[in-house]
Short mmCIF file of C-alpha atoms in Angstrom, two decimals:
data_model
loop_
_atom_site.label_atom_id
_atom_site.label_comp_id
_atom_site.label_asym_id
_atom_site.label_seq_id
_atom_site.Cartn_x
_atom_site.Cartn_y
_atom_site.Cartn_z
CA MET A 1 0.00 0.00 0.00
CA THR A 2 1.32 3.46 -0.90
CA ASN A 3 1.55 6.09 1.81
CA LYS A 4 -0.36 9.18 0.71
CA ASN A 5 2.65 11.36 1.62
CA GLU A 6 5.25 9.44 -0.37
CA TYR A 7 7.08 10.89 -3.36
CA ALA A 8 4.82 10.92 -6.45
CA SER A 9 1.89 9.44 -4.56
CA ARG A 10 -0.49 12.08 -5.96
CA PRO A 11 0.18 12.42 -9.70
CA ASP A 12 -3.51 13.33 -10.01
CA LEU A 13 -2.57 16.77 -8.64
CA LEU A 14 -0.36 17.50 -11.64
CA PRO A 15 -1.72 19.95 -14.21
CA THR A 16 -4.37 18.23 -16.30
CA PHE A 17 -2.38 18.46 -19.55
CA MET A 18 0.42 16.40 -17.94
CA GLU A 19 -1.97 13.47 -17.55
CA ASN A 20 -3.54 13.76 -21.01
CA SER A 21 -2.00 11.15 -23.31
CA LYS A 22 -4.12 12.48 -26.21
CA ASP A 23 -2.52 15.94 -25.99
CA ASP A 24 0.76 16.57 -27.85
CA ASP A 25 2.20 18.37 -24.82
CA GLY A 26 0.91 15.74 -22.42
CA ARG A 27 2.63 12.94 -24.34
CA GLN A 28 5.98 14.71 -23.91
CA VAL A 29 5.76 14.87 -20.11
CA VAL A 30 8.13 12.48 -18.36
CA LYS A 31 7.41 11.73 -14.72
CA LEU A 32 10.64 11.01 -12.93
CA THR A 33 11.28 8.35 -10.34
CA LEU A 34 12.57 9.46 -6.97
CA ALA A 35 16.10 8.36 -7.94
CA GLU A 36 15.95 10.33 -11.21
CA SER A 37 14.60 13.37 -9.38
CA ARG A 38 17.38 13.14 -6.78
CA GLU A 39 20.02 13.01 -9.53
CA LEU A 40 18.71 16.23 -11.08
CA GLU A 41 18.29 17.87 -7.67
CA ALA A 42 21.98 17.20 -7.02
CA LEU A 43 22.84 19.10 -10.23
CA SER A 44 20.61 22.08 -9.47
CA LEU A 45 18.33 22.59 -6.50
CA ASN A 46 20.52 21.00 -3.85
CA ARG A 47 23.44 23.28 -4.63
CA PHE A 48 21.61 26.08 -2.80
CA PRO A 49 20.91 26.30 0.93
CA SER A 50 17.28 25.87 1.88
CA THR A 51 15.10 27.37 4.58
CA PHE A 52 12.98 25.43 7.05
CA SER A 53 10.10 25.57 4.55
CA ALA A 54 12.13 24.02 1.71
CA ALA A 55 12.24 27.33 -0.17
CA LEU A 56 15.77 28.36 -0.99
CA ASP A 57 17.65 30.60 1.41
CA TRP A 58 18.58 33.62 -0.68
CA GLU A 59 20.07 35.39 2.32
CA SER A 60 22.80 32.73 2.33
CA ALA A 61 23.20 32.39 -1.44
CA SER A 62 23.59 34.77 -4.32
CA TYR A 63 21.12 35.16 -7.14
CA ASP A 64 21.11 36.94 -10.49
CA ASP A 65 17.70 38.58 -10.44
CA ARG A 66 14.49 38.75 -8.47
CA ILE A 67 11.21 39.74 -10.09
CA TRP A 68 7.55 39.62 -9.11
CA TRP A 69 4.29 38.80 -10.83
CA ASP A 70 1.04 40.36 -9.67
CA ASP A 71 -1.47 37.99 -11.20
CA GLU A 72 -1.62 34.87 -13.34
CA GLU A 73 -1.32 36.87 -16.57
CA GLY A 74 1.85 38.46 -15.20
CA TRP A 75 3.24 35.00 -14.44
CA VAL A 76 2.39 33.77 -17.94
CA ARG A 77 4.29 36.69 -19.51
CA MET A 78 7.20 36.23 -17.12
CA ALA A 79 7.43 32.48 -17.78
CA SER A 80 7.48 33.16 -21.51
CA ASP A 81 10.27 35.72 -21.12
CA LEU A 82 12.33 33.44 -18.89
CA LEU A 83 11.87 30.22 -20.86
CA SER A 84 11.82 31.47 -24.47
CA PRO A 85 15.62 31.25 -24.92
CA PHE A 86 15.45 27.57 -23.93
CA ALA A 87 12.40 26.89 -26.10
CA GLU A 88 14.22 28.36 -29.10
CA ARG A 89 16.93 25.72 -28.62
CA GLY A 90 14.40 22.92 -28.20
CA ALA A 91 15.49 22.36 -24.60
CA HIS A 92 13.55 20.54 -21.91
CA VAL A 93 12.97 21.81 -18.40
CA VAL A 94 12.64 20.00 -15.11
CA ILE A 95 9.90 21.09 -12.74
CA PHE A 96 10.49 20.30 -9.09
CA TRP A 97 7.41 20.82 -6.95
CA GLY A 98 7.53 22.12 -3.39
CA ASN A 99 5.15 19.32 -2.51
CA LEU A 100 6.90 16.00 -3.08
CA VAL A 101 3.66 14.06 -3.46
CA LEU A 102 3.79 15.39 -7.04
CA PRO A 103 6.39 13.68 -9.21
CA THR A 104 9.19 15.78 -10.65
CA VAL A 105 8.62 16.10 -14.40
CA THR A 106 10.52 17.03 -17.53
CA ILE A 107 8.79 18.76 -20.42
CA PRO A 108 9.86 20.77 -23.45
CA ALA A 109 10.39 24.43 -22.52
CA GLU A 110 7.92 25.31 -25.26
CA SER A 111 5.21 23.26 -23.51
CA ALA A 112 6.04 24.89 -20.17
CA ILE A 113 5.45 28.28 -21.77
CA ARG A 114 2.11 27.21 -23.28
CA HIS A 115 0.95 25.75 -19.96
CA ALA A 116 2.53 28.26 -17.56
CA ARG A 117 -0.79 29.10 -15.90
CA GLU A 118 -1.61 25.45 -15.25
CA ILE A 119 1.87 24.87 -13.83
CA LEU A 120 1.42 27.84 -11.52
CA ASP A 121 -1.97 26.56 -10.38
CA ALA A 122 -0.52 23.15 -9.49
CA GLY A 123 2.72 24.48 -8.05
CA GLY A 124 1.66 25.67 -4.60
CA PRO A 125 3.33 26.47 -2.33
CA HIS A 126 6.31 26.85 -4.68
CA PHE A 127 8.20 25.17 -7.49
CA TRP A 128 11.52 25.34 -9.30
CA ILE A 129 12.32 25.18 -12.99
CA TYR A 130 15.69 23.88 -14.14
CA PRO A 131 16.34 24.08 -17.89
CA LEU A 132 18.30 20.90 -18.55
CA GLY A 133 21.95 21.51 -19.34
CA SER A 134 21.80 25.16 -18.32
CA PRO A 135 23.46 26.83 -15.36
CA ILE A 136 20.16 28.46 -14.30
CA LEU A 137 17.56 27.66 -11.66
CA ILE A 138 14.27 29.55 -11.37
CA GLU A 139 12.36 29.56 -8.09
CA CYS A 140 8.70 30.59 -8.12
CA LEU A 141 6.96 31.34 -4.85
CA MET A 142 3.21 31.74 -4.63
CA ASP A 143 3.54 35.26 -3.21
CA GLY A 144 4.67 36.33 -6.69
CA GLU A 145 8.40 36.30 -6.08
CA VAL A 146 10.56 34.71 -8.76
CA THR A 147 14.28 34.32 -8.23
CA ILE A 148 16.70 33.49 -11.02
CA ALA A 149 20.09 32.19 -9.98
CA THR A 150 23.21 30.72 -11.52
CA ILE A 151 23.75 27.26 -10.08
CA PRO A 152 26.98 27.11 -8.04
CA ALA A 153 29.63 24.67 -9.16
CA ALA A 154 29.79 21.40 -7.25
#
């Protein structure tokens, strides 16, 4: 029996498009195992100190930029601006959710842009986007704060 608080125990909470095998974007979503997620966390997320709430501790780490969105439309525009350079290269992004009952996923950056609002709606309380192969991590908090940081070397 699966514990309801285990990693990836609630994939039903993912954005609807991620569960839709009939949708072109949905078919490109890859749900990662815990081991796969941990490998990617080691390359990105875990290189930053965290706070007690699992958000990253930006008082103890440097970041490149911090911006805010006021509403969902603002987030959609911001996500497009941040992810467009990766979409142009055909890159995929990893989405780590602040709630580990959702599985970490990889999707094309282009799909993340198209579904930015749905990702935001599922992301509470926060989530991180790591464009695969890039030195960048994006943290999105539900209060509208988005932090962009260069990932420190190992």
